[in-house]
Amino acid sequence: MAYSGQCMCGAIRYQLAGEPNVVAVCHCRDCQRSAGAPMVSWAMFPEAALTLVQGQPKTINSSGTAMRSFCTDCGTGLFYRNEAMLPGVVDIQSATLDDPEALPPAVQIQTAERLHWMKRLHELPEFERFPA
């Protein structure tokens, strides 16, 4: 299977070949701060599966051996690598896929750092669009 995706502004486009090793929702504090969100969904692929089609992301060391790549134009987080813990693997922020529904999460990780209110999220009122 092949997948493609991009940052919000389109300056960076990528393609993925094959199937992910796993797709996980991460609740760690580093992901929360990096994304400005309570969690991030990641699709884990072998590094060789990723091809940059357009643009070049900036990569920073976010914590020890963790390397996070993002678009310098719009700030969209794209990739995560950690050679010490996950050699030869690249995590892709799955919401950046052209079809983010294509790879639903199969597991939640780092739940020790999950925000407590996330457990009750399904109990909140829902609106398909902004409420009137």
mmCIF file of C-alpha atoms in Angstrom:
data_model
loop_
_atom_site.group_PDB
_atom_site.id
_atom_site.type_symbol
_atom_site.label_atom_id
_atom_site.label_comp_id
_atom_site.label_asym_id
_atom_site.label_seq_id
_atom_site.Cartn_x
_atom_site.Cartn_y
_atom_site.Cartn_z
ATOM 1 C CA MET A 1 0.000 0.000 0.000
ATOM 2 C CA ALA A 2 1.102 3.595 -0.549
ATOM 3 C CA TYR A 3 0.219 6.659 1.480
ATOM 4 C CA SER A 4 0.961 10.336 0.991
ATOM 5 C CA GLY A 5 0.755 13.426 3.122
ATOM 6 C CA GLN A 6 1.882 16.972 3.669
ATOM 7 C CA CYS A 7 2.218 19.813 6.112
ATOM 8 C CA MET A 8 -0.620 22.330 6.422
ATOM 9 C CA CYS A 9 0.799 24.796 3.867
ATOM 10 C CA GLY A 10 1.934 22.146 1.375
ATOM 11 C CA ALA A 11 5.611 23.163 1.407
ATOM 12 C CA ILE A 12 6.545 19.612 2.458
ATOM 13 C CA ARG A 13 5.039 16.528 0.828
ATOM 14 C CA TYR A 14 5.941 12.922 1.534
ATOM 15 C CA GLN A 15 5.079 9.388 0.441
ATOM 16 C CA LEU A 16 5.088 6.138 2.375
ATOM 17 C CA ALA A 17 5.425 2.635 0.955
ATOM 18 C CA GLY A 18 4.031 -0.452 2.643
ATOM 19 C CA GLU A 19 2.112 -0.812 5.861
ATOM 20 C CA PRO A 20 2.951 0.690 9.249
ATOM 21 C CA ASN A 21 4.411 -1.424 12.030
ATOM 22 C CA VAL A 22 1.797 0.053 14.352
ATOM 23 C CA VAL A 23 -0.368 3.151 14.685
ATOM 24 C CA ALA A 24 -0.526 4.566 18.190
ATOM 25 C CA VAL A 25 -1.951 7.541 20.039
ATOM 26 C CA CYS A 26 0.769 8.966 22.265
ATOM 27 C CA HIS A 27 -0.095 10.853 25.444
ATOM 28 C CA CYS A 28 3.470 11.766 26.513
ATOM 29 C CA ARG A 29 4.231 15.289 27.679
ATOM 30 C CA ASP A 30 6.785 15.808 24.890
ATOM 31 C CA CYS A 31 4.127 15.088 22.237
ATOM 32 C CA GLN A 32 1.651 17.339 24.038
ATOM 33 C CA ARG A 33 4.088 20.249 24.071
ATOM 34 C CA SER A 34 5.342 19.652 20.552
ATOM 35 C CA ALA A 35 1.844 19.532 19.046
ATOM 36 C CA GLY A 36 0.079 21.876 21.445
ATOM 37 C CA ALA A 37 -2.515 19.118 21.761
ATOM 38 C CA PRO A 38 -3.473 16.545 24.403
ATOM 39 C CA MET A 39 -2.229 13.643 22.246
ATOM 40 C CA VAL A 40 -0.717 12.806 18.871
ATOM 41 C CA SER A 41 -1.443 9.864 16.597
ATOM 42 C CA TRP A 42 1.692 8.296 15.086
ATOM 43 C CA ALA A 43 2.081 5.743 12.296
ATOM 44 C CA MET A 44 5.380 3.880 12.714
ATOM 45 C CA PHE A 45 7.140 2.891 9.470
ATOM 46 C CA PRO A 46 10.583 1.582 8.568
ATOM 47 C CA GLU A 47 12.761 4.579 7.670
ATOM 48 C CA ALA A 48 13.161 3.222 4.125
ATOM 49 C CA ALA A 49 9.376 3.537 3.581
ATOM 50 C CA LEU A 50 9.511 7.356 3.744
ATOM 51 C CA THR A 51 10.284 9.471 0.680
ATOM 52 C CA LEU A 52 10.275 13.261 0.762
ATOM 53 C CA VAL A 53 8.635 14.431 -2.462
ATOM 54 C CA GLN A 54 8.849 18.174 -1.855
ATOM 55 C CA GLY A 55 10.530 20.453 0.649
ATOM 56 C CA GLN A 56 12.850 19.802 3.557
ATOM 57 C CA PRO A 57 11.664 19.831 7.181
ATOM 58 C CA LYS A 58 13.703 21.229 10.036
ATOM 59 C CA THR A 59 14.713 18.682 12.665
ATOM 60 C CA ILE A 60 15.397 19.486 16.295
ATOM 61 C CA ASN A 61 16.476 17.402 19.263
ATOM 62 C CA SER A 62 13.415 17.640 21.487
ATOM 63 C CA SER A 63 14.585 15.513 24.403
ATOM 64 C CA GLY A 64 17.778 13.487 24.584
ATOM 65 C CA THR A 65 17.784 11.186 21.562
ATOM 66 C CA ALA A 66 14.338 12.233 20.256
ATOM 67 C CA MET A 67 14.417 14.089 16.945
ATOM 68 C CA ARG A 68 11.267 15.895 15.750
ATOM 69 C CA SER A 69 10.863 17.239 12.222
ATOM 70 C CA PHE A 70 8.462 19.999 11.225
ATOM 71 C CA CYS A 71 7.738 22.492 8.453
ATOM 72 C CA THR A 72 9.553 25.794 8.995
ATOM 73 C CA ASP A 73 6.878 27.666 7.017
ATOM 74 C CA CYS A 74 3.698 26.607 8.827
ATOM 75 C CA GLY A 75 5.032 24.749 11.878
ATOM 76 C CA THR A 76 3.247 21.448 11.216
ATOM 77 C CA GLY A 77 4.871 18.550 13.063
ATOM 78 C CA LEU A 78 5.595 15.686 10.686
ATOM 79 C CA PHE A 79 8.146 13.080 11.786
ATOM 80 C CA TYR A 80 9.705 11.623 14.934
ATOM 81 C CA ARG A 81 12.879 9.570 15.120
ATOM 82 C CA ASN A 82 14.723 8.086 18.068
ATOM 83 C CA GLU A 83 17.619 5.891 16.939
ATOM 84 C CA ALA A 84 18.438 4.822 20.507
ATOM 85 C CA MET A 85 14.939 3.478 21.216
ATOM 86 C CA LEU A 86 13.557 2.803 17.717
ATOM 87 C CA PRO A 87 16.464 2.175 15.334
ATOM 88 C CA GLY A 88 15.569 2.364 11.639
ATOM 89 C CA VAL A 89 12.060 3.644 12.375
ATOM 90 C CA VAL A 90 10.298 6.897 11.573
ATOM 91 C CA ASP A 91 6.994 7.896 13.146
ATOM 92 C CA ILE A 92 4.672 9.949 10.959
ATOM 93 C CA GLN A 93 2.018 12.203 12.482
ATOM 94 C CA SER A 94 -0.910 10.353 10.929
ATOM 95 C CA ALA A 95 -3.185 13.415 10.863
ATOM 96 C CA THR A 96 -0.843 14.830 8.182
ATOM 97 C CA LEU A 97 -1.779 12.024 5.775
ATOM 98 C CA ASP A 98 -3.887 13.056 2.789
ATOM 99 C CA ASP A 99 -6.378 10.473 4.102
ATOM 100 C CA PRO A 100 -5.967 10.577 7.909
ATOM 101 C CA GLU A 101 -8.748 7.969 8.263
ATOM 102 C CA ALA A 102 -6.606 5.413 6.395
ATOM 103 C CA LEU A 103 -4.540 4.450 9.444
ATOM 104 C CA PRO A 104 -6.634 4.365 12.613
ATOM 105 C CA PRO A 105 -4.802 3.895 15.914
ATOM 106 C CA ALA A 106 -4.598 0.393 17.351
ATOM 107 C CA VAL A 107 -3.137 1.275 20.752
ATOM 108 C CA GLN A 108 -2.605 4.149 23.209
ATOM 109 C CA ILE A 109 0.869 4.656 24.669
ATOM 110 C CA GLN A 110 2.390 6.736 27.467
ATOM 111 C CA THR A 111 -0.969 6.787 29.263
ATOM 112 C CA ALA A 112 0.833 7.565 32.525
ATOM 113 C CA GLU A 113 1.065 11.130 31.155
ATOM 114 C CA ARG A 114 -2.431 11.245 29.678
ATOM 115 C CA LEU A 115 -4.344 14.330 30.763
ATOM 116 C CA HIS A 116 -6.959 13.195 33.275
ATOM 117 C CA TRP A 117 -9.838 14.905 31.489
ATOM 118 C CA MET A 118 -9.151 12.870 28.343
ATOM 119 C CA LYS A 119 -10.722 9.811 30.018
ATOM 120 C CA ARG A 120 -14.097 11.636 30.077
ATOM 121 C CA LEU A 121 -13.916 13.236 26.636
ATOM 122 C CA HIS A 122 -16.615 10.948 25.249
ATOM 123 C CA GLU A 123 -19.040 12.301 27.883
ATOM 124 C CA LEU A 124 -18.909 15.905 26.630
ATOM 125 C CA PRO A 125 -21.642 17.358 24.401
ATOM 126 C CA GLU A 126 -20.855 17.085 20.676
ATOM 127 C CA PHE A 127 -21.513 19.471 17.798
ATOM 128 C CA GLU A 128 -20.808 18.618 14.140
ATOM 129 C CA ARG A 129 -19.743 22.238 13.590
ATOM 130 C CA PHE A 130 -19.442 25.305 15.811
ATOM 131 C CA PRO A 131 -22.538 25.508 18.048
ATOM 132 C CA ALA A 132 -25.047 28.274 17.364
#
